[in-house]
Amino acid sequence: MIHDLIDRYLAAIARDLQRERTDIVAELRDELMSGVEAREKGLGRPMTEAETGAMLVEFGNPLVVAGRYRKTQHLIGPQVFPFWWAAMKATLVVIAAVYVILIVLKLIGGGALSANGLGSPISTMVFAFGVVTLVFALIERFGDPQKMARWRPERLPPAEGKRASRFELLTELGMGIVFLLWWTGAIHFRDVFGDIGLQVEMAPVWQRFFWWIVAYLVVELASNVVALLRPDRVQLVRWMVIWRSMMGAAILLGVIQAERFLIVSGPAGKAQAIFELWMRVGLGIAIAVFVARAAIEASRLRQDGLTGRAPA
């Protein structure tokens, strides 16, 4: 258990190292194991998990330790810089993901994209940079930076195992935000079928599930936020994924019962039947994916129980 805690600690540091990761982790491992041996010799017995956790807290927050190996640190003090850098990377990835999705949709549509409330990508990133920097500068000037470095070793994510990377989580978060903004009418996309004389609208069945879909999107965004902020809560995230997957399957099972999914008008008489066929196939595949995702996460939860992994 002690070695598992140290492995999780070193893995957390490694995720924030950009170069010479293997050498630095090996050096830190030797230093930590030497500390464990020295303390156990003094105690005359093996260290407990709580004692190991206290030693790791003394050693330093993983973000701070990784920050010591970063060559350049500017703008704000070294105490706050690692946390500013982590927040900045997360913010910029989410913004980039949102705009990449919007640009791709614009290219597919071949026309203008209306995004109410959203400025240009550059101006949004500059604004976000200024806001995040100002917040951390105020924390450094008027707050207590030491509180930011407080952490609990037992909250570290597993050193190994299948889990989404922060980039994947942030990208999925960005995609979810774009879809939620579109679904609630905050942004609008050009009708790509207008150029060929077709008008495609969503059938009334979707409106009946409007708030259920909003609830699904909220749960999806919440599960990604929890996975980002509390990577140790593996089982909680898995339960949230199971819940949102079953909710998604249930919503689509309700939708697929309808006779119409889209309302197509235009000169092509067979367009409605073609659209309905492909929509029904797509909905069936989506339901299967949701159920499979829930089954996979349930299987992983069961494996966690069999291996005796502590609940998170």
XYZ file of C-alpha atoms in Angstrom:
312
model
C 0.000 0.000 0.000
C 2.917 2.342 0.783
C 4.539 1.660 -2.574
C 1.179 2.208 -4.311
C 0.865 5.648 -2.694
C 4.405 6.577 -3.758
C 3.738 5.299 -7.296
C 0.592 7.439 -7.510
C 2.532 10.458 -6.223
C 5.326 10.000 -8.764
C 2.812 9.422 -11.569
C 1.100 12.706 -10.688
C 4.463 14.494 -10.895
C 5.356 12.773 -14.175
C 2.153 13.991 -15.823
C 3.327 17.594 -15.372
C 6.928 17.050 -16.486
C 7.765 17.999 -20.044
C 11.280 16.632 -20.427
C 13.652 14.121 -18.833
C 10.597 12.583 -17.192
C 12.098 9.116 -16.646
C 15.321 10.401 -15.077
C 13.548 12.871 -12.789
C 11.015 10.301 -11.586
C 13.800 7.776 -10.937
C 15.709 10.396 -8.950
C 12.644 11.312 -6.909
C 11.819 7.642 -6.299
C 15.308 7.015 -4.907
C 14.999 10.053 -2.665
C 11.588 9.011 -1.374
C 12.558 5.376 -0.802
C 15.678 6.515 1.065
C 13.426 8.658 3.249
C 11.104 5.706 3.885
C 14.036 3.465 4.848
C 15.448 6.102 7.195
C 12.099 6.646 8.911
C 11.383 2.941 9.222
C 14.817 2.416 10.751
C 14.084 5.122 13.295
C 10.625 3.736 14.050
C 11.788 0.150 14.188
C 8.804 -0.953 12.104
C 7.286 -0.451 8.636
C 5.611 2.901 8.030
C 1.832 3.073 7.890
C -0.064 4.520 4.972
C -0.929 7.620 7.016
C 2.745 8.160 7.883
C 3.731 7.753 4.244
C 1.065 10.256 3.225
C 2.381 12.744 5.793
C 5.895 12.295 4.396
C 4.648 12.986 0.855
C 2.821 16.105 2.038
C 6.107 17.315 3.535
C 7.864 16.530 0.266
C 5.500 18.842 -1.611
C 2.433 19.117 -3.807
C 3.020 17.213 -7.100
C 2.388 20.398 -9.125
C 4.967 22.297 -7.058
C 7.556 19.517 -7.253
C 7.124 19.245 -11.031
C 7.360 23.037 -11.270
C 10.854 22.968 -9.756
C 12.095 21.296 -12.932
C 10.572 23.915 -15.213
C 13.310 26.185 -16.501
C 11.276 29.356 -16.985
C 8.802 30.825 -14.508
C 7.539 34.365 -15.069
C 4.536 36.599 -14.546
C 3.818 35.506 -10.983
C 5.765 34.020 -8.094
C 7.106 30.446 -8.063
C 4.666 29.381 -5.339
C 1.628 30.163 -7.455
C 3.099 29.564 -10.912
C 2.484 25.749 -11.115
C -1.196 26.213 -10.262
C -1.532 29.168 -12.655
C 0.081 27.091 -15.413
C -2.233 24.107 -14.808
C -5.329 26.348 -14.804
C -4.140 28.182 -17.922
C -3.536 24.979 -19.888
C -6.958 23.628 -18.945
C -8.702 26.902 -19.853
C -6.961 27.229 -23.223
C -7.631 23.595 -24.171
C -11.350 24.010 -23.460
C -11.497 27.256 -25.469
C -9.528 25.697 -28.320
C -11.777 22.618 -28.347
C -14.912 24.767 -28.491
C -13.639 26.861 -31.403
C -12.195 23.908 -33.323
C -15.607 22.250 -33.184
C -17.307 25.486 -34.292
C -14.827 25.929 -37.168
C -15.265 22.330 -38.317
C -19.031 22.759 -38.306
C -18.650 25.986 -40.249
C -16.477 24.273 -42.878
C -18.941 21.405 -43.174
C -21.797 23.854 -43.536
C -19.895 25.939 -46.022
C -21.344 29.150 -44.678
C -21.468 31.611 -41.840
C -21.697 30.483 -38.266
C -23.598 32.538 -35.735
C -22.201 32.220 -32.229
C -24.002 34.680 -30.017
C -21.854 35.849 -27.131
C -18.642 34.324 -28.512
C -15.892 36.574 -29.813
C -12.957 35.607 -31.994
C -10.733 32.764 -30.707
C -7.772 35.106 -30.201
C -9.741 37.697 -28.250
C -11.370 34.986 -26.121
C -7.998 33.407 -25.301
C -6.437 36.780 -24.514
C -9.371 37.602 -22.256
C -9.107 34.202 -20.525
C -5.347 34.672 -20.109
C -5.911 38.027 -18.453
C -8.682 36.775 -16.154
C -6.773 33.681 -14.988
C -3.574 35.661 -14.476
C -5.418 38.396 -12.554
C -7.097 35.829 -10.285
C -3.805 34.149 -9.405
C -2.021 37.481 -8.996
C -4.703 38.537 -6.495
C -4.337 35.226 -4.674
C -0.594 35.751 -4.460
C -0.940 39.367 -3.348
C -3.874 39.223 -0.944
C -4.529 35.531 -0.330
C -2.621 32.646 1.167
C -0.707 30.759 -1.561
C 0.149 28.068 0.976
C -3.493 26.963 0.987
C -3.278 26.211 -2.727
C -0.449 23.765 -2.088
C -2.441 21.813 0.467
C -3.296 18.377 -0.803
C -4.054 14.834 0.284
C -1.976 11.938 -1.084
C -4.950 9.571 -0.928
C -6.706 11.747 -3.537
C -4.070 11.015 -6.168
C -5.315 8.991 -9.158
C -4.061 5.442 -9.737
C -0.546 5.323 -11.173
C -1.657 2.814 -13.778
C -4.891 1.690 -15.354
C -7.257 2.810 -18.070
C -8.327 6.400 -17.591
C -8.904 9.322 -19.932
C -6.125 11.881 -20.189
C -6.729 15.465 -19.184
C -6.570 16.460 -22.855
C -9.319 13.948 -23.716
C -11.460 15.115 -20.809
C -11.021 18.779 -21.696
C -11.793 18.106 -25.357
C -14.940 16.177 -24.421
C -15.844 19.021 -22.082
C -15.492 21.501 -24.944
C -17.637 19.359 -27.239
C -20.287 19.075 -24.552
C -20.333 22.840 -24.066
C -20.775 23.432 -27.807
C -23.635 20.922 -28.021
C -25.348 22.374 -24.939
C -25.062 25.907 -26.354
C -26.553 24.736 -29.657
C -29.303 22.666 -28.032
C -30.427 25.549 -25.819
C -30.338 28.005 -28.736
C -27.346 30.063 -27.597
C -25.578 29.440 -30.917
C -26.980 28.647 -34.348
C -25.578 26.911 -37.409
C -26.345 27.486 -41.034
C -28.717 25.013 -42.700
C -26.312 22.966 -44.840
C -29.148 21.530 -46.934
C -30.505 24.888 -48.044
C -28.120 25.028 -51.016
C -29.671 21.902 -52.520
C -33.248 23.007 -52.014
C -34.002 21.060 -48.848
C -35.225 22.356 -45.542
C -34.514 20.049 -42.584
C -36.038 20.623 -39.153
C -36.210 18.502 -36.034
C -39.479 16.690 -35.461
C -41.626 17.462 -32.379
C -40.433 14.263 -30.669
C -37.135 15.952 -29.837
C -38.896 18.822 -28.088
C -40.642 16.324 -25.811
C -37.225 15.193 -24.581
C -35.703 18.694 -24.457
C -35.126 18.848 -20.700
C -34.080 15.204 -20.510
C -31.355 15.925 -23.042
C -30.329 19.029 -21.086
C -30.096 16.850 -17.955
C -27.978 14.311 -19.831
C -25.586 17.024 -21.013
C -25.306 18.449 -17.492
C -24.439 15.003 -16.081
C -21.900 14.487 -18.882
C -20.229 17.835 -18.188
C -20.301 17.159 -14.429
C -18.643 13.750 -14.829
C -15.844 15.294 -16.888
C -15.357 18.082 -14.333
C -15.193 15.541 -11.487
C -12.714 13.421 -13.464
C -10.553 16.520 -13.966
C -10.718 17.951 -10.460
C -10.912 14.722 -8.459
C -9.041 12.063 -10.469
C -8.958 9.855 -7.375
C -12.755 9.480 -7.436
C -12.528 6.738 -10.052
C -15.576 4.841 -8.883
C -17.718 7.990 -8.628
C -16.811 8.945 -12.208
C -17.632 5.421 -13.391
C -21.019 5.546 -11.704
C -21.677 8.925 -13.351
C -20.684 7.504 -16.761
C -22.994 4.521 -16.209
C -25.824 6.857 -15.192
C -25.380 9.188 -18.151
C -25.012 6.261 -20.589
C -28.213 4.622 -19.392
C -29.953 8.017 -19.457
C -28.781 8.547 -23.048
C -29.957 5.064 -24.063
C -33.344 5.645 -22.411
C -33.804 9.008 -24.159
C -32.980 7.553 -27.570
C -35.196 4.521 -26.940
C -38.030 6.988 -26.408
C -37.131 8.997 -29.500
C -36.772 5.952 -31.764
C -40.419 5.010 -31.117
C -41.534 8.067 -33.075
C -42.571 7.815 -36.695
C -40.622 10.924 -37.625
C -37.288 12.248 -36.394
C -36.915 15.032 -38.937
C -39.237 17.165 -41.050
C -37.824 17.452 -44.553
C -39.381 19.700 -47.175
C -38.181 20.393 -50.672
C -38.328 19.219 -54.281
C -36.825 15.764 -53.586
C -39.792 13.574 -52.721
C -37.750 10.657 -51.389
C -35.594 12.807 -49.108
C -37.821 12.271 -46.060
C -37.635 8.473 -46.283
C -33.861 8.523 -46.779
C -33.295 10.855 -43.833
C -35.584 8.814 -41.594
C -33.812 5.570 -42.502
C -30.358 6.925 -41.708
C -31.591 8.567 -38.518
C -33.130 5.291 -37.329
C -29.886 3.427 -38.060
C -27.849 6.106 -36.311
C -30.113 6.101 -33.258
C -29.885 2.307 -33.044
C -26.087 2.447 -33.145
C -26.023 5.216 -30.535
C -28.228 3.180 -28.190
C -25.919 0.177 -28.569
C -22.879 2.369 -27.831
C -24.523 3.809 -24.702
C -25.434 0.352 -23.382
C -21.959 -1.007 -24.175
C -20.306 1.937 -22.400
C -22.436 1.351 -19.309
C -21.611 -2.379 -19.353
C -17.874 -1.698 -19.675
C -17.865 0.732 -16.757
C -19.941 -1.703 -14.662
C -17.412 -4.443 -15.451
C -14.561 -2.174 -14.351
C -16.387 -1.401 -11.113
C -16.759 -5.118 -10.491
C -13.044 -5.673 -11.183
C -12.196 -2.912 -8.717
C -14.240 -4.741 -6.114
C -12.558 -8.076 -6.854
C -9.080 -6.570 -6.623
C -9.928 -4.887 -3.344
C -9.304 -1.351 -4.581
C -10.411 1.171 -1.992
C -13.629 3.018 -2.891
C -13.001 6.464 -4.295
